[in-house]
mmCIF file of C-alpha atoms in Angstrom:
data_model
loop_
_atom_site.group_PDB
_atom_site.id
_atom_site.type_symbol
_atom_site.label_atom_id
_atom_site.label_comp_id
_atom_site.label_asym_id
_atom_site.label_seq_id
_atom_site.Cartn_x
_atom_site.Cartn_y
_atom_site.Cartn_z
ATOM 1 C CA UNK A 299 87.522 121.182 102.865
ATOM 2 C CA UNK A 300 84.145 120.241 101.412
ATOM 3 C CA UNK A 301 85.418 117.372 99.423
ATOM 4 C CA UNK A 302 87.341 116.247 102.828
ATOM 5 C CA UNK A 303 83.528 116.278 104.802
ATOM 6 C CA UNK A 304 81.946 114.728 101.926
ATOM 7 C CA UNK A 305 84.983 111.899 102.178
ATOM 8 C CA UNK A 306 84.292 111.182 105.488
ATOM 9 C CA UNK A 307 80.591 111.553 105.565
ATOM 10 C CA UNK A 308 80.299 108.720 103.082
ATOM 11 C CA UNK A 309 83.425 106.710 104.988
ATOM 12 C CA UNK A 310 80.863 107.067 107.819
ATOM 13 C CA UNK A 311 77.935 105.500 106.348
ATOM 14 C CA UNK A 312 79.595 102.852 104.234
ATOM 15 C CA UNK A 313 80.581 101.656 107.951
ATOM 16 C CA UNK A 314 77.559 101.928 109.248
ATOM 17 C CA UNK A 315 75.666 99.885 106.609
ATOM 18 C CA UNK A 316 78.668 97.397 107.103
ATOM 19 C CA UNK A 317 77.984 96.969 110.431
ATOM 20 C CA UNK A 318 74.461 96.295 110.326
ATOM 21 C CA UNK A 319 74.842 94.164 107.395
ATOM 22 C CA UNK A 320 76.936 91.867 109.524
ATOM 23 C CA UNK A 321 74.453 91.744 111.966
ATOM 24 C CA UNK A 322 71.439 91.017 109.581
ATOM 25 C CA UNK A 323 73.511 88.060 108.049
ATOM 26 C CA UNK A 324 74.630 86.455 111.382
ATOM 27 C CA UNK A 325 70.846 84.373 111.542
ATOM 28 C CA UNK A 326 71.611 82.867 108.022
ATOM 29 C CA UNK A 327 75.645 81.963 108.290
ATOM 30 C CA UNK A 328 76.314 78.112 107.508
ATOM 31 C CA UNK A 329 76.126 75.192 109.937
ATOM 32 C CA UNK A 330 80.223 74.238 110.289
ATOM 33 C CA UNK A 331 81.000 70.901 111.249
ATOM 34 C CA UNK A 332 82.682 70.188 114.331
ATOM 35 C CA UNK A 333 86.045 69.460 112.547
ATOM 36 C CA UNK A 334 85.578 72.614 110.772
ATOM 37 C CA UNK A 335 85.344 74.743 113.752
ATOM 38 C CA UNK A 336 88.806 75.200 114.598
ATOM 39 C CA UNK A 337 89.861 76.058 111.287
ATOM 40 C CA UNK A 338 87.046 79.288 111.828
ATOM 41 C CA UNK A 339 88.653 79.968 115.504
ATOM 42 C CA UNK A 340 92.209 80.306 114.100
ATOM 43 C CA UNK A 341 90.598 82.802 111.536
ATOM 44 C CA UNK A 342 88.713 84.472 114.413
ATOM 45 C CA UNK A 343 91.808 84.689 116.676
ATOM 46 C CA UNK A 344 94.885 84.735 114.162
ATOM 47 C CA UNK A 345 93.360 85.747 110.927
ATOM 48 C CA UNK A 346 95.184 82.355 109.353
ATOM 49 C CA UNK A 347 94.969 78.703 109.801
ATOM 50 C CA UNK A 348 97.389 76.136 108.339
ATOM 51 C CA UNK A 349 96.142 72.506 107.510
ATOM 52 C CA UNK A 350 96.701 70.067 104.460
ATOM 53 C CA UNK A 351 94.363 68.388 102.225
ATOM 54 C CA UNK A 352 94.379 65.519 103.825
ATOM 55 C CA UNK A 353 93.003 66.553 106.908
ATOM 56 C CA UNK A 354 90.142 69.482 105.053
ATOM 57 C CA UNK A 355 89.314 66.126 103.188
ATOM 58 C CA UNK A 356 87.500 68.250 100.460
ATOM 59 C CA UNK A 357 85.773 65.623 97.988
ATOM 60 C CA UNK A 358 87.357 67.211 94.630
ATOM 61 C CA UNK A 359 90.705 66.821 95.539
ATOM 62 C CA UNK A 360 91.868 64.441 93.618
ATOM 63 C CA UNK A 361 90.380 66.053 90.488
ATOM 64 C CA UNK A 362 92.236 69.309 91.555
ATOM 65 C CA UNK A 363 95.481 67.627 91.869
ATOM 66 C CA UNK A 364 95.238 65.474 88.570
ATOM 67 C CA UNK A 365 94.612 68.645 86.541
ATOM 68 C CA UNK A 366 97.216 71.028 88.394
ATOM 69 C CA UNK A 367 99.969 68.306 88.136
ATOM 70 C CA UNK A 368 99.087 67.965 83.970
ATOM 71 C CA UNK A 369 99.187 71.950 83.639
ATOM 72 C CA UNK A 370 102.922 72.787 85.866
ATOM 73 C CA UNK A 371 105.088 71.097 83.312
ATOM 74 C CA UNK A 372 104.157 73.806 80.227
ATOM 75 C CA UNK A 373 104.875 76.510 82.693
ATOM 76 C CA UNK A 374 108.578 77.309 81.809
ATOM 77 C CA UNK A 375 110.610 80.287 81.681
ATOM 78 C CA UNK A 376 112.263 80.743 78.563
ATOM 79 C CA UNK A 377 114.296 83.949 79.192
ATOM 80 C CA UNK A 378 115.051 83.441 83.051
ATOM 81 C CA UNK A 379 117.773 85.373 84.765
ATOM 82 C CA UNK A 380 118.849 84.651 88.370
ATOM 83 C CA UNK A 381 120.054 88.317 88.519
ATOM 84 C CA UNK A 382 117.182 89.920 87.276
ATOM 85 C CA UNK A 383 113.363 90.591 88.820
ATOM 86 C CA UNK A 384 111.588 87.206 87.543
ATOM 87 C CA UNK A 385 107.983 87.683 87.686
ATOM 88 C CA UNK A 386 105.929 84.199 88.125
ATOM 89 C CA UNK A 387 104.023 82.526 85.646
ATOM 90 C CA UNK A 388 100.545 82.473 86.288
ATOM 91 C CA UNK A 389 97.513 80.767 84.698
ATOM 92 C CA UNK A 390 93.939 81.290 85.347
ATOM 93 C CA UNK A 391 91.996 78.641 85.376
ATOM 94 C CA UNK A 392 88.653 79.796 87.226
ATOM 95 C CA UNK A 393 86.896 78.364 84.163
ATOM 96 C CA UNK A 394 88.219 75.005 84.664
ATOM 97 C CA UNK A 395 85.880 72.681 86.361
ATOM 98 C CA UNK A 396 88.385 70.855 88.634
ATOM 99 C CA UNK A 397 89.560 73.833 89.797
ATOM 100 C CA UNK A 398 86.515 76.270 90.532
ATOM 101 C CA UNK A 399 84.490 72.827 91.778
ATOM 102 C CA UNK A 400 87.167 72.791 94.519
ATOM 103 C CA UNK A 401 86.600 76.464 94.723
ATOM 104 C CA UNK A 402 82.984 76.199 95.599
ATOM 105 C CA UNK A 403 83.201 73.135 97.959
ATOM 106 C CA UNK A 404 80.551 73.578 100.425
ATOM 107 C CA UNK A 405 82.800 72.603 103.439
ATOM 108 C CA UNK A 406 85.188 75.442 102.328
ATOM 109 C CA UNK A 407 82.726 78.138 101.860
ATOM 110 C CA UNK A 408 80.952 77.648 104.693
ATOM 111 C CA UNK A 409 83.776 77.975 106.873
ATOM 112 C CA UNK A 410 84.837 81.543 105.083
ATOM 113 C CA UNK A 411 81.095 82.915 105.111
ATOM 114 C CA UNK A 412 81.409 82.362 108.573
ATOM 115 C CA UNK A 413 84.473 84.225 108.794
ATOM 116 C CA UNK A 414 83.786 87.138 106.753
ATOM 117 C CA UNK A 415 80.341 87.154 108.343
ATOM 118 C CA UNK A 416 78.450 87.866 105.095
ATOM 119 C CA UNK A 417 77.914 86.053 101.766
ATOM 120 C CA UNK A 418 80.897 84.997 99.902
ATOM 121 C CA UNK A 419 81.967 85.578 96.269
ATOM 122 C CA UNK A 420 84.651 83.442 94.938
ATOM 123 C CA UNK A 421 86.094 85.079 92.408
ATOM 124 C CA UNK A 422 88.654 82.732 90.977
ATOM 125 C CA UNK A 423 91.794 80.622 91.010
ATOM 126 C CA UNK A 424 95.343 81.206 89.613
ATOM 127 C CA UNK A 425 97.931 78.159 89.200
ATOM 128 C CA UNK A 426 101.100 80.497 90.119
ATOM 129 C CA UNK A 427 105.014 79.003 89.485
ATOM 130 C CA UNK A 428 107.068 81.332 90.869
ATOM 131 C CA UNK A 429 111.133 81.550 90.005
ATOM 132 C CA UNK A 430 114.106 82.538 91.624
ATOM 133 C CA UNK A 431 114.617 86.065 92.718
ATOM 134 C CA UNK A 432 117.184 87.654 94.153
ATOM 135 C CA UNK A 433 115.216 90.988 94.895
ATOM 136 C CA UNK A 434 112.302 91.868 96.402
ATOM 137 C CA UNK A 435 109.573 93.274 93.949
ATOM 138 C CA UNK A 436 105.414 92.838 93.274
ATOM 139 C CA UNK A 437 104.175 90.549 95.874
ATOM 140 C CA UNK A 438 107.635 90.009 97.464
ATOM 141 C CA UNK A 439 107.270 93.300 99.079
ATOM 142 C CA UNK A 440 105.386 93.602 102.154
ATOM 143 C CA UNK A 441 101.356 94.897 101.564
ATOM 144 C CA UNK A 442 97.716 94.145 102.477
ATOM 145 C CA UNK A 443 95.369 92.978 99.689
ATOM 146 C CA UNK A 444 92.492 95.890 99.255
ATOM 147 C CA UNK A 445 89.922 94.135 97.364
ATOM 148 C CA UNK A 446 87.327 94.350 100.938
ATOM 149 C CA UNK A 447 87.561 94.335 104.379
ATOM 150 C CA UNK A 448 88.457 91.120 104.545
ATOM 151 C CA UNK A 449 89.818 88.882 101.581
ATOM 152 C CA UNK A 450 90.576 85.256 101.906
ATOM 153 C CA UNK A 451 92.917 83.534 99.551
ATOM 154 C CA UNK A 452 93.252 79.682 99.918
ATOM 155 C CA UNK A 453 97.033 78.865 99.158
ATOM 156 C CA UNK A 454 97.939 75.514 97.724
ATOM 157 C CA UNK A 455 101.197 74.223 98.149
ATOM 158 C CA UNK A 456 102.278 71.791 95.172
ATOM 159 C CA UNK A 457 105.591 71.253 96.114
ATOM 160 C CA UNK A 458 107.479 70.908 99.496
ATOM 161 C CA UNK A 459 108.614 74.457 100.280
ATOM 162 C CA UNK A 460 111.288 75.337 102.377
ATOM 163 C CA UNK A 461 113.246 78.178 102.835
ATOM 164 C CA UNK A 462 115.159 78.198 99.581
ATOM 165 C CA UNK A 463 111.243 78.138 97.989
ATOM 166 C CA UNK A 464 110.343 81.377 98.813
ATOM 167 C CA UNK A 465 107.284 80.533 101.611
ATOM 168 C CA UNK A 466 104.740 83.046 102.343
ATOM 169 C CA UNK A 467 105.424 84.961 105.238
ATOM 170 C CA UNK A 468 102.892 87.025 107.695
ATOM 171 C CA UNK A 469 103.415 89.476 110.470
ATOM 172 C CA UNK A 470 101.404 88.544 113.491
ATOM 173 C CA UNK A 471 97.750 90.568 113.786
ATOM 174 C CA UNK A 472 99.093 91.516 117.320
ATOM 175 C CA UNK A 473 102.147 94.056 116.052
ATOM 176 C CA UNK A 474 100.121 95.341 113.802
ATOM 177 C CA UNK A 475 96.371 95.601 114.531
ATOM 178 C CA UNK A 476 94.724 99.311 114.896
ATOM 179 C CA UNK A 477 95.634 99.834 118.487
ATOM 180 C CA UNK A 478 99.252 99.171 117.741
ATOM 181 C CA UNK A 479 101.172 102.296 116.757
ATOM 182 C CA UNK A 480 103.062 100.051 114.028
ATOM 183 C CA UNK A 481 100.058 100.157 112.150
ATOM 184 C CA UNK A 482 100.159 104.150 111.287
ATOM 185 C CA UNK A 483 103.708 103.808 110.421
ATOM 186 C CA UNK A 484 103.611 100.994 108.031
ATOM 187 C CA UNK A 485 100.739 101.957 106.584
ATOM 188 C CA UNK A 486 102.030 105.569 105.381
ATOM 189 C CA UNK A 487 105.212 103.861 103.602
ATOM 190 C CA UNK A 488 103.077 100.978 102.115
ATOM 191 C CA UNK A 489 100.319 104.088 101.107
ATOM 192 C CA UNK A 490 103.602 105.870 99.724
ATOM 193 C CA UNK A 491 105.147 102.791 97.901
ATOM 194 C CA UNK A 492 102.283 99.975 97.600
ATOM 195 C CA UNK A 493 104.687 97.700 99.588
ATOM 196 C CA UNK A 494 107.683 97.695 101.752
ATOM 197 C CA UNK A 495 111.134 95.722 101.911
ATOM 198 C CA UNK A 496 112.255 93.568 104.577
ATOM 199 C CA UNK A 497 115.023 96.345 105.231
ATOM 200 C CA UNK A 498 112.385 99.155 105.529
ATOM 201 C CA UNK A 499 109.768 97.009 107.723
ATOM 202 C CA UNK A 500 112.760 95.471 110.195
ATOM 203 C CA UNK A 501 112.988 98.269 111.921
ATOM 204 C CA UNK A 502 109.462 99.365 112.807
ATOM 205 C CA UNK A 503 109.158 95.170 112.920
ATOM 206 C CA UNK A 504 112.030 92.921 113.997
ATOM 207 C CA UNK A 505 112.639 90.109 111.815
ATOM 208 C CA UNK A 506 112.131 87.517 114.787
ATOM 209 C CA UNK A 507 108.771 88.262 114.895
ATOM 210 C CA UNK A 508 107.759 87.585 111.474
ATOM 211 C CA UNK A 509 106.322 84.017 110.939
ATOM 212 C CA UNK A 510 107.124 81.921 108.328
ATOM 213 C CA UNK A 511 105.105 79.264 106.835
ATOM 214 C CA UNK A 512 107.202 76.657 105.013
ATOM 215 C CA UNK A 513 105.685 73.039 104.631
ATOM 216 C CA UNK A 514 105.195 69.491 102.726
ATOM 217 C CA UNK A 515 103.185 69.536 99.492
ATOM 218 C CA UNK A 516 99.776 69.401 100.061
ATOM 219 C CA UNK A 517 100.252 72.026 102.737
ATOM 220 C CA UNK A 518 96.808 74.679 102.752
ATOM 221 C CA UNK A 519 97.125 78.280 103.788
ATOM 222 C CA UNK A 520 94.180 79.911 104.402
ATOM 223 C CA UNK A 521 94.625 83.489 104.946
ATOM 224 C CA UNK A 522 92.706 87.242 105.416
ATOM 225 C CA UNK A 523 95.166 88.817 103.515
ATOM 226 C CA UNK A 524 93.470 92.025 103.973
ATOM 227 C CA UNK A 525 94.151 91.945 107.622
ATOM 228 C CA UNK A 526 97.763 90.099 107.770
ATOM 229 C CA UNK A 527 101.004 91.896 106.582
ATOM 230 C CA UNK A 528 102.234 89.406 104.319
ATOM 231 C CA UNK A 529 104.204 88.291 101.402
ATOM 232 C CA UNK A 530 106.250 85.354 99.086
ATOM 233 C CA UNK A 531 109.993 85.472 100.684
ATOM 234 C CA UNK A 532 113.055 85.894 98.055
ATOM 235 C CA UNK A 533 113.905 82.241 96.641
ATOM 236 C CA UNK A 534 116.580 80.190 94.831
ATOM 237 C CA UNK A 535 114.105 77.385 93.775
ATOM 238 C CA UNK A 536 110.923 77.095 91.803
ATOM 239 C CA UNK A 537 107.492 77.287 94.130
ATOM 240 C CA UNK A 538 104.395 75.999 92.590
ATOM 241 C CA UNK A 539 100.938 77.277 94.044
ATOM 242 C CA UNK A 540 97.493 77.585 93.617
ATOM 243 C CA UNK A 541 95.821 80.646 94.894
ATOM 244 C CA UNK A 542 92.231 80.662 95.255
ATOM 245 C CA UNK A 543 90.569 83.973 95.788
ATOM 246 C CA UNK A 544 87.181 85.119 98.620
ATOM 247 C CA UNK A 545 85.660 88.100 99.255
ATOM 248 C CA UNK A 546 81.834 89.454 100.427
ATOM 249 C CA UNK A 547 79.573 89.490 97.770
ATOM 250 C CA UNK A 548 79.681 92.282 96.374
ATOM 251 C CA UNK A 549 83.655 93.787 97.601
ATOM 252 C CA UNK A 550 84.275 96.639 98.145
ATOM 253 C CA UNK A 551 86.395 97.434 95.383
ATOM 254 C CA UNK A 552 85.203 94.645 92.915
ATOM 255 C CA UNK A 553 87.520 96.008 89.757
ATOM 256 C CA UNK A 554 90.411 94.925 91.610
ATOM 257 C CA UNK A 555 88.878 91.059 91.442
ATOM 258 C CA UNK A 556 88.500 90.607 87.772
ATOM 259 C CA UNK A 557 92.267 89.428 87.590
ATOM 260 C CA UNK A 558 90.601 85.799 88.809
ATOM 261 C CA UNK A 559 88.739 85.811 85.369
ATOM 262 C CA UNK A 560 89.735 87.866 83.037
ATOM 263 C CA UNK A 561 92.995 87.521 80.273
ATOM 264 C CA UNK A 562 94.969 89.740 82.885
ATOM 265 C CA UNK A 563 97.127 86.143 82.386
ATOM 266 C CA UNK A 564 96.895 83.220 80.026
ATOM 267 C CA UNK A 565 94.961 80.000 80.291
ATOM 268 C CA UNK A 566 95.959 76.913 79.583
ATOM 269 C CA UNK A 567 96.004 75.652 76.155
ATOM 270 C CA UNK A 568 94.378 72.429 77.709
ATOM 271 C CA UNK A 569 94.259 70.670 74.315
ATOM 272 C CA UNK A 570 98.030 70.533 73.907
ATOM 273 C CA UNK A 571 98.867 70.241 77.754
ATOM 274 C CA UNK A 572 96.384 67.697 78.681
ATOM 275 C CA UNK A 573 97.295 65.287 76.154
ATOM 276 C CA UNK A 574 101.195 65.309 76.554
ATOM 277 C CA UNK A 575 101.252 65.888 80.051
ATOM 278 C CA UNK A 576 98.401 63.835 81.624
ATOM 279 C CA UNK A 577 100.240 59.907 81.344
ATOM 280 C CA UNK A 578 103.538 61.758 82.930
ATOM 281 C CA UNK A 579 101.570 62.542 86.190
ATOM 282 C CA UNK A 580 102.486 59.752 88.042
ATOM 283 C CA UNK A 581 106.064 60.796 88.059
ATOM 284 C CA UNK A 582 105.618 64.600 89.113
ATOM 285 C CA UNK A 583 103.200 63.682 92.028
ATOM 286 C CA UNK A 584 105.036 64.239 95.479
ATOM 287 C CA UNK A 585 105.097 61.229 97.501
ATOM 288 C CA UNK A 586 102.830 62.410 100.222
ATOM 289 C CA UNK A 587 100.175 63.307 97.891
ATOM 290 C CA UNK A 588 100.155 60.178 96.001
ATOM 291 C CA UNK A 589 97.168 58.706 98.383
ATOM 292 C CA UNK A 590 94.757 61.739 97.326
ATOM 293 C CA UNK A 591 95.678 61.413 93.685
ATOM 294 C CA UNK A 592 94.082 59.247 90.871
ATOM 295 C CA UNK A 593 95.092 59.582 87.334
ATOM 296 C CA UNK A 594 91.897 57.712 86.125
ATOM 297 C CA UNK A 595 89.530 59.584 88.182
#
């Protein structure tokens, strides 16, 4: 019983110093542009906002895109199985320039500091390929990201993804917020299993109510995956991503971060990659993102 009051008791004042942290930082959040703002209202209001690269217009773009398109091709999967659970293949490559410059881009951080309402730590990037799947497992189960209160991951479509890709896939805020009574019972399975199944959730959830999120290369997802029920839908085609990772500075739970930048995965062996790959880009490019691309730059 003591260890229960001493629980709570320090609940209750990590809340409270939340709270008036927030309200300390709100004189010092970022200027947003007016084309930025709407991208913070759907935040505000949906807790996601889908644009494309084009249209956020980030300066490093092209960079971004000349070095993901080199690294995809030496992402294979020797000993995949249809039948089997296929995890992804996953490189971090925080410590790339091209990718943590596009990371850091002003524009972008200034719109999720005024989201999360406090200062921002970015703690990294992951080039993802994910393979087919016939069964739901890891982050094909439905879950909430714990990192913090609220976590932002930037989602980079590199390919068009349809259906037969596997596209992420949320549950509207509304059946699930704290007022909702679906929120106590999917959070007691998910506390029970660390995710659910689309059999287990379709019940408490139906499955019209889910939104999918399918879309062109070039396609942005930007995300509180704390707040949103989410996760990658069972595919029969390759889906290349990048996944770019935001929390407050510091998170609440800061050990489950270090993923971003540690050998959790492998990084690229640039030397070998680079060098074969980099004169074949111009053929692995999707049409739509040719425009924002240059191989030279």
């Amino acid at each position: 019983m003591l260890n229960k009051i001493k629980a709570k008791t320090s609940a209750l004042g990590y809340e409270l110093g939340y709270r008036m942290a927030l309200v300390k930082h709100r004189k010092n959040l970022p200027a947003l542009t007016e084309c930025d703002r709407p991208i913070l209202d759907s935040l505000k209001r949906d807790c996601i906002c889908i644009t494309n690269l084009t249209d956020l217009g980030l300066t490093s773009t092209s960079q971004l895109l000349n070095s993901a398109y080199s690294l995809l091709p030496g992402m294979v999967k020797n000993d995949y199985n249809y039948s089997d659970q296929n995890p992804p293949q996953i490189y971090t490559v925080t410590d790339l320039p091209e990718f943590f410059t596009w990371g850091i881009e002003p524009r972008l951080l200034s719109i999720i500091e005024n989201y999360i309402g406090l200062p921002v730590a970015f703690h990294g990037v992951h080039l993802r390929k994910d393979f087919a799947n016939n069964k739901q497992f890891a982050t094909l189960l439905w879950h909430r990201d714990i990192e913090d209160r609220r976590v932002i991951k930037v989602i980079v479509y590199l390919n068009d993804v349809e259906e037969k890709h596997g596209p992420f896939e949320y549950v509207p805020l509304s059946y699930t917020s704290p007022y909702h009574p679906n929120c106590y019972r999917i959070k007691s399975k998910i506390n029970t299993s660390g995710g659910i199944n689309d059999e287990t959730l379709n019940p408490i959830i139906p499955k019209s109510a889910w939104k999918s999120c399918p879309g062109p290369a070039g396609t942005v997802i930007i995300v509180d995956t704390r707040r949103l029920l989410h996760h990658g839908t069972i595919r029969t085609q390759e889906r290349s991503t990048l996944f770019f990772a935001y929390t407050a500075n510091p998170p609440k739970q800061p050990q489950l971060c270090n993923h971003f930048w540690d050998d959790s995965f492998p990084k690229p062996n640039l030397s070998k990659e680079y060098d074969e790959e980099l004169n074949k880009q111009s053929l692995l490019i999707p049409k739509n993102l040719e425009s924002l691309i240059s191989i030279d730059s």
